[in-house]
XYZ file of C-alpha atoms in Angstrom:
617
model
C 167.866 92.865 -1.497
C 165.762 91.837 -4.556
C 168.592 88.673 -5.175
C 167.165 87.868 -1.448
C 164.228 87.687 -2.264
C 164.561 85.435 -5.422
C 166.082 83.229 -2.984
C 163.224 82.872 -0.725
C 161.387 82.650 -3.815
C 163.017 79.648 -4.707
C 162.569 78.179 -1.546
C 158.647 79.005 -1.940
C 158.377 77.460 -5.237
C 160.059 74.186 -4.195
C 156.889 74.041 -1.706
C 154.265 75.165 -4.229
C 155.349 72.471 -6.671
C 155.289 69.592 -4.497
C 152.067 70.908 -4.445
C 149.926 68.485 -6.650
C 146.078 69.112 -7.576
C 144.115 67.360 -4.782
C 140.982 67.434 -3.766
C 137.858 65.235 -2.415
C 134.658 65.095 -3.870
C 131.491 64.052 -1.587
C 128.370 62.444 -3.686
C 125.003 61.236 -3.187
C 126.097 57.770 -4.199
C 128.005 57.339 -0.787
C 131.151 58.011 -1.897
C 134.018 60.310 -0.483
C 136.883 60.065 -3.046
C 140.206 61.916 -3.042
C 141.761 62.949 -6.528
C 145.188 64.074 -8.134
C 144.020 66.440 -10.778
C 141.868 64.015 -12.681
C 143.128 60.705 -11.077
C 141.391 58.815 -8.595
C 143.622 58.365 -5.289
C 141.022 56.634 -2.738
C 137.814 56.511 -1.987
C 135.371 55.240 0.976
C 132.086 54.385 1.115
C 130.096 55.433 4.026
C 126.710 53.693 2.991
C 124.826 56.933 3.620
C 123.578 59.843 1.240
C 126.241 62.657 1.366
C 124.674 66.023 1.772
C 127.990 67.795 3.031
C 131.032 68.147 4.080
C 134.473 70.177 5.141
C 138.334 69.052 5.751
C 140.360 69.727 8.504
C 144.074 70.418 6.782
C 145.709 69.728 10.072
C 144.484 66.370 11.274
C 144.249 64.735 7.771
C 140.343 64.452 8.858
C 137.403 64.843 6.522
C 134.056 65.172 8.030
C 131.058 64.344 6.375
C 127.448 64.796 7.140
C 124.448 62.525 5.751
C 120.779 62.887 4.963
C 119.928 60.284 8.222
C 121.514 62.893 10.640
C 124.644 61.209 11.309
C 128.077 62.918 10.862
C 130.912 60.864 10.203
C 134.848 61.370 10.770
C 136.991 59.817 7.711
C 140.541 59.788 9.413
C 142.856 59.082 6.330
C 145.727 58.657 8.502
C 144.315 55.552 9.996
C 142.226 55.249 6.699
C 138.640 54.213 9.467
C 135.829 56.139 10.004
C 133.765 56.957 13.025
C 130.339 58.600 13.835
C 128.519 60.567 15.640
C 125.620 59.223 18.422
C 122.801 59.781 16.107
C 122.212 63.486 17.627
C 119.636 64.562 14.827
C 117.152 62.051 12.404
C 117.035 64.844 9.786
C 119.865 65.723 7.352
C 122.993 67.134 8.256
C 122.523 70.894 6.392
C 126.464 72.012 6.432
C 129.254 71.493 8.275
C 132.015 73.603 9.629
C 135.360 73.020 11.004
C 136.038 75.556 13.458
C 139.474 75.123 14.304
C 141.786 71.851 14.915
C 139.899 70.562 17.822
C 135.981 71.334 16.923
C 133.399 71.687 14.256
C 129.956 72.767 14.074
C 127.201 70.908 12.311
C 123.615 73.057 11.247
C 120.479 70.957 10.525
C 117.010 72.544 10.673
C 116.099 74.993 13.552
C 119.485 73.748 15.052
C 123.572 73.822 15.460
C 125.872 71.284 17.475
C 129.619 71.615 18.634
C 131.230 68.436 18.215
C 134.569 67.209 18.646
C 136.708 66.522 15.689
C 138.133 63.374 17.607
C 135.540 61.461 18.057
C 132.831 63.302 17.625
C 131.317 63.895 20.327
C 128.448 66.333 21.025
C 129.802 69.272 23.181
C 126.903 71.629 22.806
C 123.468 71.770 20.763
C 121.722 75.327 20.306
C 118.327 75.225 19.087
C 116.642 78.321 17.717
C 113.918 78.569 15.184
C 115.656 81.573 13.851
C 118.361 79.269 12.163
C 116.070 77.668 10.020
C 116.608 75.296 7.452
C 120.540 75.583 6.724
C 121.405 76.192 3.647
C 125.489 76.398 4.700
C 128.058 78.116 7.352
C 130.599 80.420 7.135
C 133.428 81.061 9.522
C 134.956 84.669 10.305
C 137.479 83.636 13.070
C 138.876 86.768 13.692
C 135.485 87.828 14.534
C 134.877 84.805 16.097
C 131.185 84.715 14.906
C 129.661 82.078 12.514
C 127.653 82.994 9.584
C 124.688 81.143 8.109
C 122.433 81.415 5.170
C 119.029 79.340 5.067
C 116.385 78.712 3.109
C 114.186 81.194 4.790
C 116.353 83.824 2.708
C 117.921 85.115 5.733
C 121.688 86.111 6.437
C 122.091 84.806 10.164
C 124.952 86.446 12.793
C 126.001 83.646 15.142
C 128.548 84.659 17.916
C 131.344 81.405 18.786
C 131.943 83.867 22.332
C 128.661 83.095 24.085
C 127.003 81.193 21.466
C 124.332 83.543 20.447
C 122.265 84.836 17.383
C 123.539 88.257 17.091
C 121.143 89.313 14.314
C 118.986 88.215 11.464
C 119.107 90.203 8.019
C 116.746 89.439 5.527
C 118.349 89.139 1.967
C 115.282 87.865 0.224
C 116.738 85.513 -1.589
C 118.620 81.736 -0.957
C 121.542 80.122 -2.548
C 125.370 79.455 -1.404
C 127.288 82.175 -0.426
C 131.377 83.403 0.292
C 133.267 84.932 2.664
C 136.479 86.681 2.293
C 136.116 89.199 5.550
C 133.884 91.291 7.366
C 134.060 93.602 4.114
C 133.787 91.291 1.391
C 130.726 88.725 1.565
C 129.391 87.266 -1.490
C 125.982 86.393 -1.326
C 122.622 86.146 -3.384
C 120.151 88.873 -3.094
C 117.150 90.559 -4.022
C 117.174 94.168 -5.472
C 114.679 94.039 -8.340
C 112.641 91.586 -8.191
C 115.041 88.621 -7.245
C 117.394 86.727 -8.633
C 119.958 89.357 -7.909
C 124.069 88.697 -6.574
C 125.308 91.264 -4.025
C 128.201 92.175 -2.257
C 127.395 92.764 1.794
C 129.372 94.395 4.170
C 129.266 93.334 7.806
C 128.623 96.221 9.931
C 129.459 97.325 13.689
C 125.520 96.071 14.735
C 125.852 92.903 12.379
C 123.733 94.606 10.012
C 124.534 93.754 6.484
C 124.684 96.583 3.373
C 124.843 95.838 0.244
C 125.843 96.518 -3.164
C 124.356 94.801 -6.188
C 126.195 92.973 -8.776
C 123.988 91.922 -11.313
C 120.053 91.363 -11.845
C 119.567 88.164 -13.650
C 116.349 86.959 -14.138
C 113.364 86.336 -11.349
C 113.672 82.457 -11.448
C 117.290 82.281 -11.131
C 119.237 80.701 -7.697
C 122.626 80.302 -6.989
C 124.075 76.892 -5.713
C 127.361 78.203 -5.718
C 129.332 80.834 -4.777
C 133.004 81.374 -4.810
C 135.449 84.751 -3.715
C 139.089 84.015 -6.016
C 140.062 87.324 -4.647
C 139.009 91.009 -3.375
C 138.206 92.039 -6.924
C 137.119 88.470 -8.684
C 134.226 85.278 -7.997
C 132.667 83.159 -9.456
C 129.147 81.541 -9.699
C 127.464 79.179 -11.006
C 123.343 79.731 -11.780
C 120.155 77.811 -12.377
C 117.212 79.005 -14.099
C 113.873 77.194 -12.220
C 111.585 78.191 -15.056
C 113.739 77.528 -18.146
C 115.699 74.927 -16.650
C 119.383 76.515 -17.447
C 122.405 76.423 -15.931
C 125.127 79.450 -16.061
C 128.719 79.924 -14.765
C 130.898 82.886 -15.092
C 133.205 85.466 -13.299
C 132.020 88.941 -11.530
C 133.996 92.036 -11.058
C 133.344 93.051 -7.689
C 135.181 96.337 -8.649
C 132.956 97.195 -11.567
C 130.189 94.971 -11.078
C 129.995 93.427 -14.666
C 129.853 89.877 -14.997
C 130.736 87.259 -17.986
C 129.132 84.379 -18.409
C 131.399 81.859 -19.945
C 129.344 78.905 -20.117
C 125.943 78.376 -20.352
C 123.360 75.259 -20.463
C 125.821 73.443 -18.724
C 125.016 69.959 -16.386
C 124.239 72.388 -12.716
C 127.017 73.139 -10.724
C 126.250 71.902 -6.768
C 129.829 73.357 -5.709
C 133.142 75.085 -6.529
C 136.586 75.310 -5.098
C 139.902 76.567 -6.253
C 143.000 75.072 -6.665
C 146.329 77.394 -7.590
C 145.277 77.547 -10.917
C 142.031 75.842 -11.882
C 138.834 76.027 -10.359
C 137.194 72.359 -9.793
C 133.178 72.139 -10.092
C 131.157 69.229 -9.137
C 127.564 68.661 -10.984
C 124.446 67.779 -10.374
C 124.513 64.590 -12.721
C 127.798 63.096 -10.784
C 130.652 64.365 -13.104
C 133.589 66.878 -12.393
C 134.627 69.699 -14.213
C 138.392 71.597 -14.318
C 138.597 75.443 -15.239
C 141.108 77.668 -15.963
C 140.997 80.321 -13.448
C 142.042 82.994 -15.264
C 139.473 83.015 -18.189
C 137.193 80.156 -17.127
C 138.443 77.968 -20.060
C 137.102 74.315 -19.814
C 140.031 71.755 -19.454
C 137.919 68.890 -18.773
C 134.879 66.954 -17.410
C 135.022 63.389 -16.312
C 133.304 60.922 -14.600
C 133.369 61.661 -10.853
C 130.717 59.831 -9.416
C 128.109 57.132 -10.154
C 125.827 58.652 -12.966
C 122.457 59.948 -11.671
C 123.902 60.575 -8.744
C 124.964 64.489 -7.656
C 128.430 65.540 -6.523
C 127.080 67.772 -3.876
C 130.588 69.167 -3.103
C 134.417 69.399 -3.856
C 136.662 70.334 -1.389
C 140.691 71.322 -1.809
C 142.706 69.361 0.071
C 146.454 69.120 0.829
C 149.525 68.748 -0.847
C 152.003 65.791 -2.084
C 153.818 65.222 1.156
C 150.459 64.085 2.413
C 150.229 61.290 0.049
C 153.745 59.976 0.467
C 153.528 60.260 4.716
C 150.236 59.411 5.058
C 148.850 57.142 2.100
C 151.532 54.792 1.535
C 149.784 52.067 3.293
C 146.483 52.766 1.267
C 145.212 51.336 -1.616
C 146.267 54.245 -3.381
C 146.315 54.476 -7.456
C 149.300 52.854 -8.930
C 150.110 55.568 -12.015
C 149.988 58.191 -8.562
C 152.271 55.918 -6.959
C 154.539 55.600 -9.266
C 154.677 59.397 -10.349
C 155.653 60.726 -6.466
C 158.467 57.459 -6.484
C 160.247 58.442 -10.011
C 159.881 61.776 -8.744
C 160.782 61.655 -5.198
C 164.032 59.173 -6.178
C 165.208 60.924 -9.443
C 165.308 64.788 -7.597
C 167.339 63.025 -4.480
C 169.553 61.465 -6.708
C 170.192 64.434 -8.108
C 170.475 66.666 -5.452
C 173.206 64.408 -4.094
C 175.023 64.424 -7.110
C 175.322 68.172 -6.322
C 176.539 67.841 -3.231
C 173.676 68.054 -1.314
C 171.675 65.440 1.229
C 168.403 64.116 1.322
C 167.850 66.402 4.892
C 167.547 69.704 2.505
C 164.458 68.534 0.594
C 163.524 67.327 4.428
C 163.754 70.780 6.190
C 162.682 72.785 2.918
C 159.131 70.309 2.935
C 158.474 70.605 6.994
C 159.966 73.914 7.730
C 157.644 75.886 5.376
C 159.596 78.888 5.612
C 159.246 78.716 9.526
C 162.355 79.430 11.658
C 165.368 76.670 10.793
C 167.261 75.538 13.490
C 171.051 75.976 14.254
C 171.469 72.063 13.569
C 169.260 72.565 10.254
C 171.265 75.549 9.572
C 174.498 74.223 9.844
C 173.806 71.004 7.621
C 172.310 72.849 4.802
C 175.897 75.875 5.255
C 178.285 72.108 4.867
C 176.267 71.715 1.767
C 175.110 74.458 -0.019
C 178.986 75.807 0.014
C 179.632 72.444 -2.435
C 176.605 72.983 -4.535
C 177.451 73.437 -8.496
C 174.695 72.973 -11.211
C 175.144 70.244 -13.747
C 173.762 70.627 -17.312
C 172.798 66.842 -17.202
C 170.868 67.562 -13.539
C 168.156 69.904 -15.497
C 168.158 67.871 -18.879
C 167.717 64.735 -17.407
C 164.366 65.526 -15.538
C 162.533 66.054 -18.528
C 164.196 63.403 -20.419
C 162.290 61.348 -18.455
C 158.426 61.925 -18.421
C 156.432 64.443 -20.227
C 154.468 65.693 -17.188
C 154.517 69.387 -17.006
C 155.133 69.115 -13.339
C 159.058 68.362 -14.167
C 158.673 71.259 -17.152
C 157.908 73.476 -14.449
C 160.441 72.150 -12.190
C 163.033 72.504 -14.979
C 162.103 75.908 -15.606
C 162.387 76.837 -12.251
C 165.693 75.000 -11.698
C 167.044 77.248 -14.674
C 166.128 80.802 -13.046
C 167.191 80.049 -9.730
C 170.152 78.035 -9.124
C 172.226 80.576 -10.386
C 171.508 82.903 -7.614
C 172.618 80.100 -5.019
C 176.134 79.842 -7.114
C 176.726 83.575 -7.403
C 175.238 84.676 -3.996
C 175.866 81.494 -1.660
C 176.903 83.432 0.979
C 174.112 85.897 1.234
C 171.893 83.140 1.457
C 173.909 81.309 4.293
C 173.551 84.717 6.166
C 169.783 84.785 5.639
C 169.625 81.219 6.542
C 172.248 82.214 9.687
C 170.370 84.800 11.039
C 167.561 84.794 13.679
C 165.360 86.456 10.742
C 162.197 84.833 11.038
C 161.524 84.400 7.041
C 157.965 83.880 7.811
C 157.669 87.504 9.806
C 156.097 89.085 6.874
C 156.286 87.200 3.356
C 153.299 85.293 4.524
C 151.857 88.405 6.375
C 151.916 91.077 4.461
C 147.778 90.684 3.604
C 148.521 90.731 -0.154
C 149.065 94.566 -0.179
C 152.771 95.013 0.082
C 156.092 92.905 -0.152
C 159.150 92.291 2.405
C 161.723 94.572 2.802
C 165.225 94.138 5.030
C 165.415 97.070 7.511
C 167.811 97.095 10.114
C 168.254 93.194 10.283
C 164.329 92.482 9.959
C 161.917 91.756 7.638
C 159.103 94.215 7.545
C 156.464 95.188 5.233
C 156.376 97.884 2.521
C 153.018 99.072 1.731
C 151.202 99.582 -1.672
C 149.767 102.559 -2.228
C 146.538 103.157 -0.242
C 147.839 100.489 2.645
C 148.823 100.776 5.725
C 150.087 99.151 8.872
C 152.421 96.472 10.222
C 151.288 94.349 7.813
C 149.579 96.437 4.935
C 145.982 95.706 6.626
C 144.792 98.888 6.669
C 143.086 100.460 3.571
C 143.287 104.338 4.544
C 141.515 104.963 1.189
C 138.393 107.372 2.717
C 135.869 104.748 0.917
C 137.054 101.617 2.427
C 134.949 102.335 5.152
C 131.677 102.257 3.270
C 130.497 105.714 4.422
C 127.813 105.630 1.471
C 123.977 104.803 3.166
C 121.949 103.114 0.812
C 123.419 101.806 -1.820
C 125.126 104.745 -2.535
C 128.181 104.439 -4.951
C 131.539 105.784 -3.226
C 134.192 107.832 -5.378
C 137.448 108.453 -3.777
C 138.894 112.429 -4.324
C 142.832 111.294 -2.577
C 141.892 112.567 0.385
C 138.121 112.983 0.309
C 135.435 111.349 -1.091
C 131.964 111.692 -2.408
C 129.101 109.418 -2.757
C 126.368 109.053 -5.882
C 123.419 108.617 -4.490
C 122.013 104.774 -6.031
C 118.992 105.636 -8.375
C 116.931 102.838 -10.768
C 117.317 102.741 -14.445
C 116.713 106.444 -15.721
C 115.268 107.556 -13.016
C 116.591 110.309 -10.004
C 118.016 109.535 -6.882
C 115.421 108.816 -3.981
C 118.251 109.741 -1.235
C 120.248 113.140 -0.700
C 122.957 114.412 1.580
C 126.858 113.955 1.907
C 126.334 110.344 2.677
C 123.201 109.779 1.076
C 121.883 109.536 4.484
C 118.347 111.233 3.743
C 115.575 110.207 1.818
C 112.914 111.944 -0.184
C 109.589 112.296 1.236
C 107.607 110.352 -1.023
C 104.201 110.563 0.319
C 104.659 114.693 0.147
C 101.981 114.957 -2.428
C 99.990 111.727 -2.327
C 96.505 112.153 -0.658
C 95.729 108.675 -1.531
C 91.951 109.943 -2.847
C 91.125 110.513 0.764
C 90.288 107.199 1.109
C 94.062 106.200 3.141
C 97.200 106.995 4.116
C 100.127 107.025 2.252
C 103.725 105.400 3.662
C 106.884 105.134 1.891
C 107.106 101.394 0.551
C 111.267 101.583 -0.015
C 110.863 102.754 -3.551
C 107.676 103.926 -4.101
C 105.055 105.939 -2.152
C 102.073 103.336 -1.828
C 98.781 103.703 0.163
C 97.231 101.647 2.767
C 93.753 102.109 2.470
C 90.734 102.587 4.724
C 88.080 99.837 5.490
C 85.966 99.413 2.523
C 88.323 100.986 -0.344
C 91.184 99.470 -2.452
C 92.936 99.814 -5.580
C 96.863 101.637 -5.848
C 95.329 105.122 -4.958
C 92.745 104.053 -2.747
C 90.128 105.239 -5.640
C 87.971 101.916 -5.616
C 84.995 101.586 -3.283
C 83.645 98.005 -2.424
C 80.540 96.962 -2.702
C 79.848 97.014 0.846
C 80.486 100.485 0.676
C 77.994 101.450 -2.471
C 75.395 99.414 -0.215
C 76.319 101.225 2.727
C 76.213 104.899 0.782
C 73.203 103.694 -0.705
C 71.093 102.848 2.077
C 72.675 106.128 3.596
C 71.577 107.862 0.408
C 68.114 106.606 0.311
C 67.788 107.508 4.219
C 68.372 110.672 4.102
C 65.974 111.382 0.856
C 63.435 109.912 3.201
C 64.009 111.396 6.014
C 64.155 114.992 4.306
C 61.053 113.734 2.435
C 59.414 112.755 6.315
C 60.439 116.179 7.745
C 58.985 118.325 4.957
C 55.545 116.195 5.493
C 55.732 116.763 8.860
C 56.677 120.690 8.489
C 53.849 120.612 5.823
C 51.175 119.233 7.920
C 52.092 121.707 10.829
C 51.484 124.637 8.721
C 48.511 123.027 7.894
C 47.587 122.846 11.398
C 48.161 126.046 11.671
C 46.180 127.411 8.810
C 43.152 124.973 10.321
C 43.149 126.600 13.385
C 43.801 130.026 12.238
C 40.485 129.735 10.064
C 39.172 128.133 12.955
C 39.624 130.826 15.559
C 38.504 133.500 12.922
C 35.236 131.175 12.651
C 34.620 131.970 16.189
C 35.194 135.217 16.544
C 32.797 135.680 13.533
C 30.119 133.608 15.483
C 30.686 135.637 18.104
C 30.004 139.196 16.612
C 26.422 138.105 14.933
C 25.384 136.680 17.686
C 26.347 139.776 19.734
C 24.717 141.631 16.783
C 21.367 139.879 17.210
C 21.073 139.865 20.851
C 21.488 143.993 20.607
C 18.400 144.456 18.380
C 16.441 142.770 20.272
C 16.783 144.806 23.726
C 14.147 147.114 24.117
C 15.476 150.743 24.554
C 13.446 152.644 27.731
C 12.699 155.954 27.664
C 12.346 158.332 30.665
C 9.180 160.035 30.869
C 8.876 162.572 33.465
């Protein structure tokens, strides 16, 4: 079983070294250009301002979108161009290619469906919500769309009924990744901005997050790139200080490494199999090692002062020898893929073997072979004997490391087709579809023959037909806010997220509850207290500010005073007035005792003088 594999192995890294470094590079000086590594294959000029762009692999199509609105269709097989109808006068934002037959171009407050062919506009969707585009993502097996703008918002777009599903605020704007529904890369703000995150999509299209890395207030990210569920890479620019950054993150332990610093700004970054490529704001191009970030080189890529605003990876050498070989196409290139193409078949029939196996190993992919295929390549391979002068001679002629590795592949593997020939011819025999699971095993298992088919045998943790199903309990993200999710084999348990020394402001099994944080603020009286996210803050009543509502404006000293001053006087009026009445009182008490007193002399004097009668008998 494992000498079966090598086999296919071999057959895999025939394909992935006829794979040569190319790419195309879009700039603001109007060029598209397509490059070998470091070598320039052909360009075009499209006498507009490149703001963006995407390829289509299939169609040999690269679509381009300019600052005047237009979007333009570079068909390299023909090696012309066509346009759009002038749908938009502002830039072209992004561009997407959806699938073989459309694409989807954002400008401001606005998407369009084209057509790939010719570019014609299917459907336009206009919604303020969109904003200005900043660039589009594609999650086809959701079949939803999504988009980050400069707004700082996260947008859901649905491809089934062409709808915004939802709008999550990230508070932050920049590039952004997308690996699956699990795994988006994006800027964010945690702190106090500046901030990378990892988002998972939810159920509602809701996004969670966890952060990576605070950086600095002032610092955006033009690019964004996912290598793989546990590494990207980003590139940084500090507004205030002016400096550029670029470096790897763990998504796994959320440290980063910042390789290079003060660096020409990186617009855009793409990988190749095993260098990352980096176009710059002053026009050059940069090559990385992708393992440790390692320069290899910088050249010129475009017309200085003017910015490579993206690189794109493109396809492999078959495309230049099929498709290019009418094209004014570099002459070192050409020459390479000739010696190369003519010294292997020579070669190869020198063993025995036709030109038709390099044919059927380069356009089968690892797909089902025919019967006819089949039996041409059983005629041959039962003749095929390895010469010592077959691997010596490739590298007797050049010194590119392309025919080293070749060599060195050559060397491990064509001894399993001399001792096991005829396990081969009964893999190659069979109705085994090769392709069942070596390309579909998601990365988390390997192929393994049982009962005349190829299935998949899960790592540990995986699951399924084809290893996509992490049963680990935290691959679900069952943690609420933030909280950090630590697997116990069949359980789990989540720590709470807390700031910088100080104690968790959530609580429960899933950190689902939070602590009341207005429990003991009164706010002086003077508001209410609500709970902010972080902190308890208070909104305050009409005529009072400051953090605990403990300042009074002077509207309100005015007001108090006048009320103040009032109510002295009106205490002072009401005591006069409670005064005088007693007053009044004591008046007309003296008064009526005046009278009475009147009254008794008067009654006095009138008594003396009656004259008393006597009776006389």
């Amino acid at each position: 079983m494992f000498q079966n594999l090598l086999i296919l192995s071999f057959l895999a890294s025939i394909l992935n070294l006829s794979m040569a470094k190319i790419y195309v590079s879009g700039s603001s000086d109007m060029q598209i250009k397509i490059w070998n590594d470091s070598s320039l294959m052909i360009s075009r000029n499209i006498s507009q301002r490149i703001t963006c762009m995407d390829v289509d692999l299939m169609s040999y199509f690269v679509i381009v979108g300019t600052e005047k609105g237009k979007v333009i269709n570079w068909q390299l097989e023909s090696n012309s161009t066509i346009s759009d109808n002038g749908n938009e006068i502002t830039e072209v934002k992004s561009l997407l290619v959806l699938n073989s037959s459309y694409c989807l171009a954002g400008y401001n407050g606005s998407v369009i469906f084209l057509s790939l062919a010719d570019l014609r506009q299917i459907q336009k969707i206009s919604d303020t919500r969109f904003g200005n585009i900043i660039e589009m993502k594609n999650l086809s097996s959701e079949n939803i769309v999504l988009i980050i703008n400069k707004q700082k918002n996260i947008i859901v777009f649905s491809l089934i009924n062409n709808t915004i599903l939802r709008v999550n605020l990230v508070n932050e704007e920049g590039s952004f990744d997308i690996l699956n529904r699990s795994l988006i890369f994006a800027p964010c703000v945690v702190a106090y901005g500046g901030d990378i995150c990892l988002f998972n999509l939810k159920n509602d299209y809701s996004l969670s997050n966890t952060n990576l890395q605070d950086l600095a207030i002032w610092i955006t990210f033009p690019a964004l790139k996912i290598l793989n569920e546990s590494f990207g890479i980003y590139s940084s620019y500090d507004k205030f200080f002016l400096k550029s950054q670029f470096g790897f993150v763990n998504f796994k332990t959320t440290l980063y490494t910042a390789k290079f610093t003060n660096i020409n700004k990186i617009l855009s970054l793409d990988s190749l199999n095993d260098y990352i490529i980096a176009g710059h704001e002053n026009g050059s191009i940069s090559h990385f090692n992708k393992d440790d970030l390692k320069l290899i080189k910088t050249f010129i890529g475009h017309s200085a002062g003017f910015s490579t605003r993206v690189v794109k990876k493109f396809r492999d050498i078959s495309l230049i020898q099929n498709k290019f070989s009418t094209l004014n196409t570099n002459t070192a290139l050409k020459t390479e893929i000739t010696t190369y193409s003519s010294e292997f078949t020579t070669k190869i029939y020198q063993t025995g073997i036709t030109s038709s196996f390099i044919t059927t190993i380069q356009t089968t992919a690892l797909s089902k072979i025919s019967r006819a295929e089949t039996s041409s390549l059983l005629s041959n391979l039962q003749h095929l004997t390895i010469e010592s002068n077959f691997t010596t001679g490739i590298t007797k002629n050049t010194d590119n490391t392309f025919y080293t590795e070749l060599n060195n592949q050559i060397n491990q593997s064509f001894s399993i087709f001399t001792e096991n020939t005829n396990e081969f011819l009964k893999i190659l025999n069979s109705k085994i579809d090769l392709n069942d699971c070596i390309s579909n095993c998601s990365g988390n298992g390997f192929c393994k023959l049982d009962d005349n088919k190829y299935v998949c045998e899960c790592f540990r943790n995986y699951a399924g037909s084809k290893c996509e199903l992490n049963i680990l309990p935290c691959f679900s993200n069952p943690c609420r806010n933030n909280g950090q999710c630590i697997n116990n084999y069949k359980s789990y348990t989540c720590k709470c997220f807390s700031e910088k020394n100080q104690s968790s402001l959530y609580y429960g099994k899933n950190c689902e509850n939070k602590v009341d944080l207005c429990e003991n603020e009164k706010c002086s009286d003077n508001g209410v207290c609500f709970d902010s996210g972080k902190l308890a803050k208070c909104k305050c009543f009409p005529f009072y500010s400051g953090i605990k509502c403990e300042i009074q404006t002077s509207e309100i000293q005015i007001y108090k005073c006048v009320i103040r001053t009032s109510s002295i006087l009106a205490i002072i009026i009401l005591i006069m007035t409670y005064l005088l009445m007693i007053f009044c009182d004591l008046i007309n008490l003296l008064n009526r005792k005046g009278i009475k007193n009147k009254k008794y002399l008067s009654n006095r004097r009138s008594t003396k003088n009656i004259t008393k009668l006597k009776y006389i008998n």
